């Protein structure tokens, strides 16, 4: 899309977070109005059916770009097969001090330590209700930074209750590197307790709403094979419906020497691609085929998406690739499937 090349050349001259906010404000404004044609594109149908849901194509928007669900209509018009909004927390929170988002253009990468800046789950619910999007919507939930770790499970339950009726699936984010202690939920007893509680909550909500909403858990790429295997065992034990692999990495070797390489936070884009694909492969070996994987991390081309699908993902998501290549990337991936 030539328009996107122009937009990008202007936005990339500005601070990364400023550009992000500016673009989202424009998308929120035009998404539901007559100017929506500016971002709209029609994408060929390449349907995928998993967990009783029919995805018109397997390319989704990854969590974190539209945390508050302000641009659902605009992203829907771009032809994504599904959207994931959030991460949202029970109470609004400001996130970390700025600057907290950095472009590593030579590496087609970003580093961020946003820290779940979001308007809170009630604001997200309001925005979803106001949107006219009728495609598949995932809602990604987390815990507030100031909620003690021992009470973190309650934050996930609060969010689950509030979003359940609006979600096609819910993602439990335990892999952001920017909320202290969050990644501890990925292992051992803490993981067991979280999954046991959330599975019980899902059952309770299924009865109350007469609707089954699948639960996905999103994990980090910074895991050993053994850690991935024991995570997968917990997923099987607690009958979690699916896994999203992966979030950003804290590893920096691929960008060593870059002026931003030492910034704290999660690295995304091309440098996380292989680690993320490896985690998908390990998961696929350890999970029965009824438990789908959504592959995300460093998809910047149709070939990258094919690698994720070949590794065992049923669907893919993009974030950093979307920043670098715009909506055209959705079309490229789908057309090349
Ligand atoms: C600026 C930024 C903010 C993000 N925020 C979230 C978030 O709130 N929740 C989440 O689950 N993932 C978040 N992510 C991670 C992405 O969803 C994705 O898993 C990761 O960036 C790897 O994919 P990519 O290489 O296509 O960006 C964020 C990523 C970036 C770059």
PDB file of C-alpha atoms in Angstrom, residues 18-325:
ATOM      1  CA  UNK A  18       4.236   9.804  19.741  1.00  0.00           C
ATOM      2  CA  UNK A  19       3.768   8.254  16.281  1.00  0.00           C
ATOM      3  CA  UNK A  20       1.921   5.342  17.804  1.00  0.00           C
ATOM      4  CA  UNK A  21      -0.517   7.593  19.682  1.00  0.00           C
ATOM      5  CA  UNK A  22      -0.980   9.855  16.671  1.00  0.00           C
ATOM      6  CA  UNK A  23      -1.756   6.912  14.369  1.00  0.00           C
ATOM      7  CA  UNK A  24      -4.184   5.367  16.859  1.00  0.00           C
ATOM      8  CA  UNK A  25      -5.995   8.679  17.312  1.00  0.00           C
ATOM      9  CA  UNK A  26      -6.448   8.956  13.538  1.00  0.00           C
ATOM     10  CA  UNK A  27      -7.608   5.343  13.275  1.00  0.00           C
ATOM     11  CA  UNK A  28     -10.088   5.809  16.122  1.00  0.00           C
ATOM     12  CA  UNK A  29     -11.480   8.872  14.359  1.00  0.00           C
ATOM     13  CA  UNK A  30     -11.822   7.460  10.864  1.00  0.00           C
ATOM     14  CA  UNK A  31     -12.661   3.869  11.839  1.00  0.00           C
ATOM     15  CA  UNK A  32     -16.364   4.361  12.196  1.00  0.00           C
ATOM     16  CA  UNK A  33     -16.865   7.217   9.730  1.00  0.00           C
ATOM     17  CA  UNK A  34     -17.049   7.725   5.973  1.00  0.00           C
ATOM     18  CA  UNK A  35     -13.236   7.995   5.710  1.00  0.00           C
ATOM     19  CA  UNK A  36     -12.845   4.351   6.658  1.00  0.00           C
ATOM     20  CA  UNK A  37     -12.215   3.538   2.970  1.00  0.00           C
ATOM     21  CA  UNK A  38      -8.709   4.978   3.486  1.00  0.00           C
ATOM     22  CA  UNK A  39      -7.705   1.926   5.514  1.00  0.00           C
ATOM     23  CA  UNK A  40     -10.186  -0.626   4.178  1.00  0.00           C
ATOM     24  CA  UNK A  41      -9.016  -3.536   2.062  1.00  0.00           C
ATOM     25  CA  UNK A  42     -10.704  -6.732   1.035  1.00  0.00           C
ATOM     26  CA  UNK A  43      -8.726  -9.876   1.662  1.00  0.00           C
ATOM     27  CA  UNK A  44      -9.399 -13.243   0.016  1.00  0.00           C
ATOM     28  CA  UNK A  45     -11.106 -15.774   2.287  1.00  0.00           C
ATOM     29  CA  UNK A  46      -8.762 -18.486   3.581  1.00  0.00           C
ATOM     30  CA  UNK A  47     -10.875 -19.783   6.439  1.00  0.00           C
ATOM     31  CA  UNK A  48      -9.493 -21.641   9.442  1.00  0.00           C
ATOM     32  CA  UNK A  49     -11.726 -23.370  11.945  1.00  0.00           C
ATOM     33  CA  UNK A  50     -10.497 -24.003  15.462  1.00  0.00           C
ATOM     34  CA  UNK A  51     -12.295 -24.456  18.772  1.00  0.00           C
ATOM     35  CA  UNK A  52     -15.613 -23.997  17.032  1.00  0.00           C
ATOM     36  CA  UNK A  53     -14.650 -20.545  15.781  1.00  0.00           C
ATOM     37  CA  UNK A  54     -14.436 -19.713  12.083  1.00  0.00           C
ATOM     38  CA  UNK A  55     -11.588 -17.324  11.233  1.00  0.00           C
ATOM     39  CA  UNK A  56     -11.979 -15.827   7.716  1.00  0.00           C
ATOM     40  CA  UNK A  57      -8.176 -15.901   7.410  1.00  0.00           C
ATOM     41  CA  UNK A  58      -5.415 -16.867   9.835  1.00  0.00           C
ATOM     42  CA  UNK A  59      -3.768 -13.445  10.270  1.00  0.00           C
ATOM     43  CA  UNK A  60      -4.600 -11.566  13.456  1.00  0.00           C
ATOM     44  CA  UNK A  61      -3.613  -8.311  15.088  1.00  0.00           C
ATOM     45  CA  UNK A  62      -1.436  -9.062  18.138  1.00  0.00           C
ATOM     46  CA  UNK A  63      -2.208  -7.677  21.591  1.00  0.00           C
ATOM     47  CA  UNK A  64      -0.806  -4.369  22.760  1.00  0.00           C
ATOM     48  CA  UNK A  65      -1.351  -2.245  19.672  1.00  0.00           C
ATOM     49  CA  UNK A  66      -4.965  -1.425  20.502  1.00  0.00           C
ATOM     50  CA  UNK A  67      -4.873  -1.903  24.266  1.00  0.00           C
ATOM     51  CA  UNK A  68      -8.118  -0.020  24.944  1.00  0.00           C
ATOM     52  CA  UNK A  69     -10.044  -1.207  21.896  1.00  0.00           C
ATOM     53  CA  UNK A  70     -10.389   2.298  20.489  1.00  0.00           C
ATOM     54  CA  UNK A  71      -9.671   1.304  16.876  1.00  0.00           C
ATOM     55  CA  UNK A  72     -11.496  -1.988  16.515  1.00  0.00           C
ATOM     56  CA  UNK A  73     -13.543  -0.780  13.543  1.00  0.00           C
ATOM     57  CA  UNK A  74     -10.480   0.531  11.683  1.00  0.00           C
ATOM     58  CA  UNK A  75      -8.440  -2.640  12.235  1.00  0.00           C
ATOM     59  CA  UNK A  76     -11.490  -4.725  11.336  1.00  0.00           C
ATOM     60  CA  UNK A  77     -11.748  -2.866   8.012  1.00  0.00           C
ATOM     61  CA  UNK A  78      -8.141  -3.782   7.181  1.00  0.00           C
ATOM     62  CA  UNK A  79      -9.164  -7.400   6.708  1.00  0.00           C
ATOM     63  CA  UNK A  80      -7.483  -9.090   9.667  1.00  0.00           C
ATOM     64  CA  UNK A  81      -8.872 -12.569  10.286  1.00  0.00           C
ATOM     65  CA  UNK A  82      -9.180 -11.660  13.979  1.00  0.00           C
ATOM     66  CA  UNK A  83      -8.238  -8.917  16.407  1.00  0.00           C
ATOM     67  CA  UNK A  84      -6.824  -9.157  19.907  1.00  0.00           C
ATOM     68  CA  UNK A  85      -7.293  -6.098  22.130  1.00  0.00           C
ATOM     69  CA  UNK A  86      -5.635  -5.416  25.526  1.00  0.00           C
ATOM     70  CA  UNK A  87      -3.675  -6.118  27.600  1.00  0.00           C
ATOM     71  CA  UNK A  88      -6.184  -4.629  29.959  1.00  0.00           C
ATOM     72  CA  UNK A  89      -6.016  -4.577  33.772  1.00  0.00           C
ATOM     73  CA  UNK A  90      -8.820  -4.235  36.363  1.00  0.00           C
ATOM     74  CA  UNK A  91      -7.931  -0.612  37.162  1.00  0.00           C
ATOM     75  CA  UNK A  92      -6.547   2.016  34.754  1.00  0.00           C
ATOM     76  CA  UNK A  93      -2.785   2.516  35.052  1.00  0.00           C
ATOM     77  CA  UNK A  94      -0.271   4.919  33.523  1.00  0.00           C
ATOM     78  CA  UNK A  95       2.514   2.438  32.744  1.00  0.00           C
ATOM     79  CA  UNK A  96       6.217   3.200  32.998  1.00  0.00           C
ATOM     80  CA  UNK A  97       7.765   6.672  32.609  1.00  0.00           C
ATOM     81  CA  UNK A  98       8.528   7.814  29.036  1.00  0.00           C
ATOM     82  CA  UNK A  99      10.515   7.213  26.889  1.00  0.00           C
ATOM     83  CA  UNK A 100       9.450   3.585  26.858  1.00  0.00           C
ATOM     84  CA  UNK A 101       9.220   2.616  23.179  1.00  0.00           C
ATOM     85  CA  UNK A 102      12.190   2.535  20.804  1.00  0.00           C
ATOM     86  CA  UNK A 103      12.594   1.743  17.106  1.00  0.00           C
ATOM     87  CA  UNK A 104      15.570  -0.309  15.945  1.00  0.00           C
ATOM     88  CA  UNK A 105      14.884   0.288  12.280  1.00  0.00           C
ATOM     89  CA  UNK A 106      18.018  -1.477  10.950  1.00  0.00           C
ATOM     90  CA  UNK A 107      16.802  -4.623  12.668  1.00  0.00           C
ATOM     91  CA  UNK A 108      13.090  -4.197  11.843  1.00  0.00           C
ATOM     92  CA  UNK A 109      12.536  -4.289  15.576  1.00  0.00           C
ATOM     93  CA  UNK A 110      11.115  -2.434  18.557  1.00  0.00           C
ATOM     94  CA  UNK A 111      11.974  -2.384  22.235  1.00  0.00           C
ATOM     95  CA  UNK A 112       9.170  -1.472  24.608  1.00  0.00           C
ATOM     96  CA  UNK A 113       8.670  -1.240  28.338  1.00  0.00           C
ATOM     97  CA  UNK A 114       5.191   0.278  28.238  1.00  0.00           C
ATOM     98  CA  UNK A 115       4.120  -1.568  31.412  1.00  0.00           C
ATOM     99  CA  UNK A 116       0.442  -2.196  30.580  1.00  0.00           C
ATOM    100  CA  UNK A 117      -0.530   1.445  30.208  1.00  0.00           C
ATOM    101  CA  UNK A 118      -4.292   1.163  29.739  1.00  0.00           C
ATOM    102  CA  UNK A 119      -7.609   2.787  30.633  1.00  0.00           C
ATOM    103  CA  UNK A 120      -8.822  -0.215  32.648  1.00  0.00           C
ATOM    104  CA  UNK A 121     -11.190  -3.035  31.785  1.00  0.00           C
ATOM    105  CA  UNK A 122     -14.386  -0.943  32.100  1.00  0.00           C
ATOM    106  CA  UNK A 123     -13.190   1.479  29.411  1.00  0.00           C
ATOM    107  CA  UNK A 124     -12.331  -1.430  27.112  1.00  0.00           C
ATOM    108  CA  UNK A 125     -15.783  -2.939  27.592  1.00  0.00           C
ATOM    109  CA  UNK A 126     -17.377   0.397  26.707  1.00  0.00           C
ATOM    110  CA  UNK A 127     -15.304   0.721  23.527  1.00  0.00           C
ATOM    111  CA  UNK A 128     -16.090  -2.805  22.401  1.00  0.00           C
ATOM    112  CA  UNK A 129     -19.813  -2.202  22.913  1.00  0.00           C
ATOM    113  CA  UNK A 130     -19.584   0.979  20.840  1.00  0.00           C
ATOM    114  CA  UNK A 131     -17.832  -0.704  17.903  1.00  0.00           C
ATOM    115  CA  UNK A 132     -19.611  -2.197  14.912  1.00  0.00           C
ATOM    116  CA  UNK A 133     -16.971  -4.913  14.281  1.00  0.00           C
ATOM    117  CA  UNK A 134     -18.542  -8.371  14.089  1.00  0.00           C
ATOM    118  CA  UNK A 135     -15.419 -10.448  13.401  1.00  0.00           C
ATOM    119  CA  UNK A 136     -13.492 -12.580  15.873  1.00  0.00           C
ATOM    120  CA  UNK A 137     -12.322 -10.685  18.930  1.00  0.00           C
ATOM    121  CA  UNK A 138      -9.793 -11.896  21.477  1.00  0.00           C
ATOM    122  CA  UNK A 139      -9.441  -9.997  24.737  1.00  0.00           C
ATOM    123  CA  UNK A 140      -6.072 -10.074  26.483  1.00  0.00           C
ATOM    124  CA  UNK A 141      -6.053  -9.634  30.266  1.00  0.00           C
ATOM    125  CA  UNK A 142      -3.356  -8.908  32.859  1.00  0.00           C
ATOM    126  CA  UNK A 143      -2.766  -7.745  36.408  1.00  0.00           C
ATOM    127  CA  UNK A 144      -2.214  -4.260  37.764  1.00  0.00           C
ATOM    128  CA  UNK A 145       1.370  -3.460  38.688  1.00  0.00           C
ATOM    129  CA  UNK A 146       0.440  -2.510  42.253  1.00  0.00           C
ATOM    130  CA  UNK A 147      -1.586  -5.649  42.918  1.00  0.00           C
ATOM    131  CA  UNK A 148       0.606  -7.864  45.144  1.00  0.00           C
ATOM    132  CA  UNK A 149       1.790 -10.974  43.312  1.00  0.00           C
ATOM    133  CA  UNK A 150      -0.042 -13.206  45.788  1.00  0.00           C
ATOM    134  CA  UNK A 151      -3.327 -11.558  44.726  1.00  0.00           C
ATOM    135  CA  UNK A 152      -2.535 -11.469  41.000  1.00  0.00           C
ATOM    136  CA  UNK A 153      -4.877 -14.346  40.194  1.00  0.00           C
ATOM    137  CA  UNK A 154      -7.787 -12.227  41.420  1.00  0.00           C
ATOM    138  CA  UNK A 155      -6.964  -9.515  38.863  1.00  0.00           C
ATOM    139  CA  UNK A 156      -7.260 -12.051  36.050  1.00  0.00           C
ATOM    140  CA  UNK A 157     -10.599 -13.249  37.483  1.00  0.00           C
ATOM    141  CA  UNK A 158     -11.959  -9.695  37.691  1.00  0.00           C
ATOM    142  CA  UNK A 159     -11.059  -9.035  34.056  1.00  0.00           C
ATOM    143  CA  UNK A 160     -12.417 -12.399  32.933  1.00  0.00           C
ATOM    144  CA  UNK A 161     -15.788 -11.705  34.512  1.00  0.00           C
ATOM    145  CA  UNK A 162     -16.057  -8.309  32.875  1.00  0.00           C
ATOM    146  CA  UNK A 163     -15.043  -9.310  29.348  1.00  0.00           C
ATOM    147  CA  UNK A 164     -16.451 -12.842  29.154  1.00  0.00           C
ATOM    148  CA  UNK A 165     -19.688 -12.062  27.342  1.00  0.00           C
ATOM    149  CA  UNK A 166     -17.913  -9.904  24.730  1.00  0.00           C
ATOM    150  CA  UNK A 167     -14.985 -12.172  23.870  1.00  0.00           C
ATOM    151  CA  UNK A 168     -14.604 -14.935  21.296  1.00  0.00           C
ATOM    152  CA  UNK A 169     -11.529 -15.990  23.230  1.00  0.00           C
ATOM    153  CA  UNK A 170      -9.661 -14.668  26.265  1.00  0.00           C
ATOM    154  CA  UNK A 171      -5.870 -14.495  26.510  1.00  0.00           C
ATOM    155  CA  UNK A 172      -4.168 -14.699  29.880  1.00  0.00           C
ATOM    156  CA  UNK A 173      -0.989 -12.686  29.514  1.00  0.00           C
ATOM    157  CA  UNK A 174       1.702 -13.990  31.867  1.00  0.00           C
ATOM    158  CA  UNK A 175       4.641 -13.128  29.653  1.00  0.00           C
ATOM    159  CA  UNK A 176       5.097  -9.372  29.554  1.00  0.00           C
ATOM    160  CA  UNK A 177       8.619  -8.570  30.780  1.00  0.00           C
ATOM    161  CA  UNK A 178       7.437  -5.123  31.922  1.00  0.00           C
ATOM    162  CA  UNK A 179       5.310  -5.986  34.949  1.00  0.00           C
ATOM    163  CA  UNK A 180       7.592  -7.107  37.780  1.00  0.00           C
ATOM    164  CA  UNK A 181       7.026 -10.758  38.744  1.00  0.00           C
ATOM    165  CA  UNK A 182       4.511 -11.469  35.943  1.00  0.00           C
ATOM    166  CA  UNK A 183       6.634 -14.087  34.178  1.00  0.00           C
ATOM    167  CA  UNK A 184       6.815 -16.111  37.422  1.00  0.00           C
ATOM    168  CA  UNK A 185       3.235 -17.216  36.622  1.00  0.00           C
ATOM    169  CA  UNK A 186       4.688 -19.293  33.768  1.00  0.00           C
ATOM    170  CA  UNK A 187       6.230 -21.879  36.063  1.00  0.00           C
ATOM    171  CA  UNK A 188       5.610 -24.399  38.847  1.00  0.00           C
ATOM    172  CA  UNK A 189       2.988 -24.086  41.570  1.00  0.00           C
ATOM    173  CA  UNK A 190       2.130 -20.500  40.707  1.00  0.00           C
ATOM    174  CA  UNK A 191       1.204 -21.576  37.172  1.00  0.00           C
ATOM    175  CA  UNK A 192      -0.813 -24.519  38.501  1.00  0.00           C
ATOM    176  CA  UNK A 193      -2.780 -22.326  40.868  1.00  0.00           C
ATOM    177  CA  UNK A 194      -3.445 -19.703  38.189  1.00  0.00           C
ATOM    178  CA  UNK A 195      -4.657 -22.226  35.603  1.00  0.00           C
ATOM    179  CA  UNK A 196      -6.748 -24.175  38.121  1.00  0.00           C
ATOM    180  CA  UNK A 197      -8.482 -20.984  39.292  1.00  0.00           C
ATOM    181  CA  UNK A 198      -9.072 -19.619  35.799  1.00  0.00           C
ATOM    182  CA  UNK A 199     -10.432 -22.924  34.513  1.00  0.00           C
ATOM    183  CA  UNK A 200     -12.916 -22.970  37.413  1.00  0.00           C
ATOM    184  CA  UNK A 201     -13.851 -19.359  36.680  1.00  0.00           C
ATOM    185  CA  UNK A 202     -14.370 -20.216  33.003  1.00  0.00           C
ATOM    186  CA  UNK A 203     -16.730 -23.041  34.010  1.00  0.00           C
ATOM    187  CA  UNK A 204     -18.698 -20.747  36.329  1.00  0.00           C
ATOM    188  CA  UNK A 205     -18.998 -18.081  33.599  1.00  0.00           C
ATOM    189  CA  UNK A 206     -19.936 -20.656  30.962  1.00  0.00           C
ATOM    190  CA  UNK A 207     -22.947 -21.629  33.047  1.00  0.00           C
ATOM    191  CA  UNK A 208     -23.898 -18.041  33.838  1.00  0.00           C
ATOM    192  CA  UNK A 209     -23.657 -16.868  30.216  1.00  0.00           C
ATOM    193  CA  UNK A 210     -24.585 -20.143  28.474  1.00  0.00           C
ATOM    194  CA  UNK A 211     -21.539 -19.592  26.270  1.00  0.00           C
ATOM    195  CA  UNK A 212     -18.129 -21.288  26.218  1.00  0.00           C
ATOM    196  CA  UNK A 213     -15.270 -18.837  25.699  1.00  0.00           C
ATOM    197  CA  UNK A 214     -11.900 -20.528  25.061  1.00  0.00           C
ATOM    198  CA  UNK A 215      -8.940 -19.563  27.238  1.00  0.00           C
ATOM    199  CA  UNK A 216      -5.487 -18.996  25.724  1.00  0.00           C
ATOM    200  CA  UNK A 217      -2.299 -18.442  27.703  1.00  0.00           C
ATOM    201  CA  UNK A 218       0.432 -16.278  26.179  1.00  0.00           C
ATOM    202  CA  UNK A 219       4.047 -17.183  26.907  1.00  0.00           C
ATOM    203  CA  UNK A 220       7.510 -15.731  26.508  1.00  0.00           C
ATOM    204  CA  UNK A 221      10.179 -16.812  24.038  1.00  0.00           C
ATOM    205  CA  UNK A 222      12.768 -16.855  26.821  1.00  0.00           C
ATOM    206  CA  UNK A 223      12.092 -20.442  27.905  1.00  0.00           C
ATOM    207  CA  UNK A 224      14.187 -23.583  27.749  1.00  0.00           C
ATOM    208  CA  UNK A 225      12.818 -26.724  26.128  1.00  0.00           C
ATOM    209  CA  UNK A 226      12.246 -28.229  29.581  1.00  0.00           C
ATOM    210  CA  UNK A 227      10.337 -25.149  30.733  1.00  0.00           C
ATOM    211  CA  UNK A 228       8.156 -25.240  27.613  1.00  0.00           C
ATOM    212  CA  UNK A 229       7.485 -28.934  28.197  1.00  0.00           C
ATOM    213  CA  UNK A 230       6.389 -28.454  31.794  1.00  0.00           C
ATOM    214  CA  UNK A 231       4.284 -25.463  30.778  1.00  0.00           C
ATOM    215  CA  UNK A 232       2.608 -27.655  28.138  1.00  0.00           C
ATOM    216  CA  UNK A 233       1.967 -30.327  30.756  1.00  0.00           C
ATOM    217  CA  UNK A 234       0.135 -27.780  32.915  1.00  0.00           C
ATOM    218  CA  UNK A 235      -1.896 -26.667  29.878  1.00  0.00           C
ATOM    219  CA  UNK A 236      -2.971 -30.274  29.327  1.00  0.00           C
ATOM    220  CA  UNK A 237      -3.680 -30.913  32.996  1.00  0.00           C
ATOM    221  CA  UNK A 238      -5.945 -27.894  33.402  1.00  0.00           C
ATOM    222  CA  UNK A 239      -7.520 -28.229  29.945  1.00  0.00           C
ATOM    223  CA  UNK A 240      -6.522 -24.801  28.773  1.00  0.00           C
ATOM    224  CA  UNK A 241      -7.872 -24.331  25.251  1.00  0.00           C
ATOM    225  CA  UNK A 242      -4.850 -22.858  23.460  1.00  0.00           C
ATOM    226  CA  UNK A 243      -1.470 -21.159  23.675  1.00  0.00           C
ATOM    227  CA  UNK A 244      -0.146 -17.949  22.131  1.00  0.00           C
ATOM    228  CA  UNK A 245       3.595 -18.077  21.458  1.00  0.00           C
ATOM    229  CA  UNK A 246       5.262 -15.703  21.908  1.00  0.00           C
ATOM    230  CA  UNK A 247       5.546 -12.362  23.613  1.00  0.00           C
ATOM    231  CA  UNK A 248       8.671 -10.138  23.319  1.00  0.00           C
ATOM    232  CA  UNK A 249      12.155 -11.259  24.371  1.00  0.00           C
ATOM    233  CA  UNK A 250      14.553  -9.919  26.995  1.00  0.00           C
ATOM    234  CA  UNK A 251      17.443 -11.402  24.957  1.00  0.00           C
ATOM    235  CA  UNK A 252      19.600  -8.793  23.181  1.00  0.00           C
ATOM    236  CA  UNK A 253      22.360 -10.676  21.333  1.00  0.00           C
ATOM    237  CA  UNK A 254      20.770 -10.103  17.898  1.00  0.00           C
ATOM    238  CA  UNK A 255      20.862  -6.312  18.285  1.00  0.00           C
ATOM    239  CA  UNK A 256      24.148  -5.943  20.160  1.00  0.00           C
ATOM    240  CA  UNK A 257      25.870  -2.645  19.465  1.00  0.00           C
ATOM    241  CA  UNK A 258      22.675  -0.797  18.518  1.00  0.00           C
ATOM    242  CA  UNK A 259      22.238   2.519  20.287  1.00  0.00           C
ATOM    243  CA  UNK A 260      18.998   1.258  21.902  1.00  0.00           C
ATOM    244  CA  UNK A 261      20.138  -2.326  22.549  1.00  0.00           C
ATOM    245  CA  UNK A 262      20.564  -1.791  26.264  1.00  0.00           C
ATOM    246  CA  UNK A 263      17.126  -0.240  26.839  1.00  0.00           C
ATOM    247  CA  UNK A 264      15.153  -2.319  29.343  1.00  0.00           C
ATOM    248  CA  UNK A 265      12.003  -4.018  28.094  1.00  0.00           C
ATOM    249  CA  UNK A 266      10.872  -6.515  25.483  1.00  0.00           C
ATOM    250  CA  UNK A 267      12.412  -6.787  22.027  1.00  0.00           C
ATOM    251  CA  UNK A 268      10.051  -7.604  19.139  1.00  0.00           C
ATOM    252  CA  UNK A 269      10.250  -7.942  15.367  1.00  0.00           C
ATOM    253  CA  UNK A 270      12.870  -9.799  13.311  1.00  0.00           C
ATOM    254  CA  UNK A 271      15.244 -10.532  16.245  1.00  0.00           C
ATOM    255  CA  UNK A 272      12.606 -12.574  18.143  1.00  0.00           C
ATOM    256  CA  UNK A 273      11.493 -14.573  15.095  1.00  0.00           C
ATOM    257  CA  UNK A 274      13.547 -17.734  15.492  1.00  0.00           C
ATOM    258  CA  UNK A 275      13.182 -18.040  19.264  1.00  0.00           C
ATOM    259  CA  UNK A 276       9.454 -17.705  18.904  1.00  0.00           C
ATOM    260  CA  UNK A 277       9.287 -20.332  16.139  1.00  0.00           C
ATOM    261  CA  UNK A 278      11.352 -22.694  18.279  1.00  0.00           C
ATOM    262  CA  UNK A 279       8.919 -22.335  21.197  1.00  0.00           C
ATOM    263  CA  UNK A 280       6.026 -23.115  18.823  1.00  0.00           C
ATOM    264  CA  UNK A 281       7.837 -26.251  17.642  1.00  0.00           C
ATOM    265  CA  UNK A 282       8.464 -27.438  21.213  1.00  0.00           C
ATOM    266  CA  UNK A 283       4.859 -26.741  22.169  1.00  0.00           C
ATOM    267  CA  UNK A 284       3.530 -28.607  19.141  1.00  0.00           C
ATOM    268  CA  UNK A 285       5.572 -31.661  20.128  1.00  0.00           C
ATOM    269  CA  UNK A 286       4.139 -31.538  23.661  1.00  0.00           C
ATOM    270  CA  UNK A 287       0.491 -30.693  23.012  1.00  0.00           C
ATOM    271  CA  UNK A 288      -2.266 -32.780  21.402  1.00  0.00           C
ATOM    272  CA  UNK A 289      -3.515 -31.371  18.122  1.00  0.00           C
ATOM    273  CA  UNK A 290      -6.832 -30.343  19.712  1.00  0.00           C
ATOM    274  CA  UNK A 291      -4.937 -27.587  21.553  1.00  0.00           C
ATOM    275  CA  UNK A 292      -4.166 -24.904  18.963  1.00  0.00           C
ATOM    276  CA  UNK A 293      -1.203 -22.538  18.973  1.00  0.00           C
ATOM    277  CA  UNK A 294      -1.297 -18.945  17.754  1.00  0.00           C
ATOM    278  CA  UNK A 295       2.170 -18.064  16.446  1.00  0.00           C
ATOM    279  CA  UNK A 296       3.493 -14.531  16.904  1.00  0.00           C
ATOM    280  CA  UNK A 297       6.935 -12.976  16.962  1.00  0.00           C
ATOM    281  CA  UNK A 298       8.940 -11.488  14.132  1.00  0.00           C
ATOM    282  CA  UNK A 299       6.530 -12.062  11.266  1.00  0.00           C
ATOM    283  CA  UNK A 300       7.624  -9.479   8.703  1.00  0.00           C
ATOM    284  CA  UNK A 301       6.774 -11.352   5.513  1.00  0.00           C
ATOM    285  CA  UNK A 302       4.557 -14.091   4.093  1.00  0.00           C
ATOM    286  CA  UNK A 303       7.495 -16.526   4.392  1.00  0.00           C
ATOM    287  CA  UNK A 304       7.839 -15.773   8.118  1.00  0.00           C
ATOM    288  CA  UNK A 305       4.155 -16.539   8.601  1.00  0.00           C
ATOM    289  CA  UNK A 306       4.516 -19.814   6.679  1.00  0.00           C
ATOM    290  CA  UNK A 307       7.402 -20.810   8.963  1.00  0.00           C
ATOM    291  CA  UNK A 308       5.188 -20.302  12.025  1.00  0.00           C
ATOM    292  CA  UNK A 309       2.406 -22.405  10.465  1.00  0.00           C
ATOM    293  CA  UNK A 310       4.918 -25.101   9.472  1.00  0.00           C
ATOM    294  CA  UNK A 311       6.215 -25.150  13.068  1.00  0.00           C
ATOM    295  CA  UNK A 312       2.720 -26.002  14.262  1.00  0.00           C
ATOM    296  CA  UNK A 313       0.738 -22.773  14.615  1.00  0.00           C
ATOM    297  CA  UNK A 314      -2.866 -22.755  13.367  1.00  0.00           C
ATOM    298  CA  UNK A 315      -3.103 -18.959  13.271  1.00  0.00           C
ATOM    299  CA  UNK A 316      -0.591 -16.093  13.366  1.00  0.00           C
ATOM    300  CA  UNK A 317      -0.530 -12.550  14.702  1.00  0.00           C
ATOM    301  CA  UNK A 318       1.518  -9.485  13.805  1.00  0.00           C
ATOM    302  CA  UNK A 319       2.536  -6.376  15.696  1.00  0.00           C
ATOM    303  CA  UNK A 320       6.003  -5.090  14.768  1.00  0.00           C
ATOM    304  CA  UNK A 321       5.650  -6.279  11.156  1.00  0.00           C
ATOM    305  CA  UNK A 322       2.492  -4.203  10.944  1.00  0.00           C
ATOM    306  CA  UNK A 323       4.397  -1.108  12.150  1.00  0.00           C
ATOM    307  CA  UNK A 324       7.084  -1.660   9.493  1.00  0.00           C
ATOM    308  CA  UNK A 325       4.911  -2.792   6.564  1.00  0.00           C
TER     309      UNK A 325
END
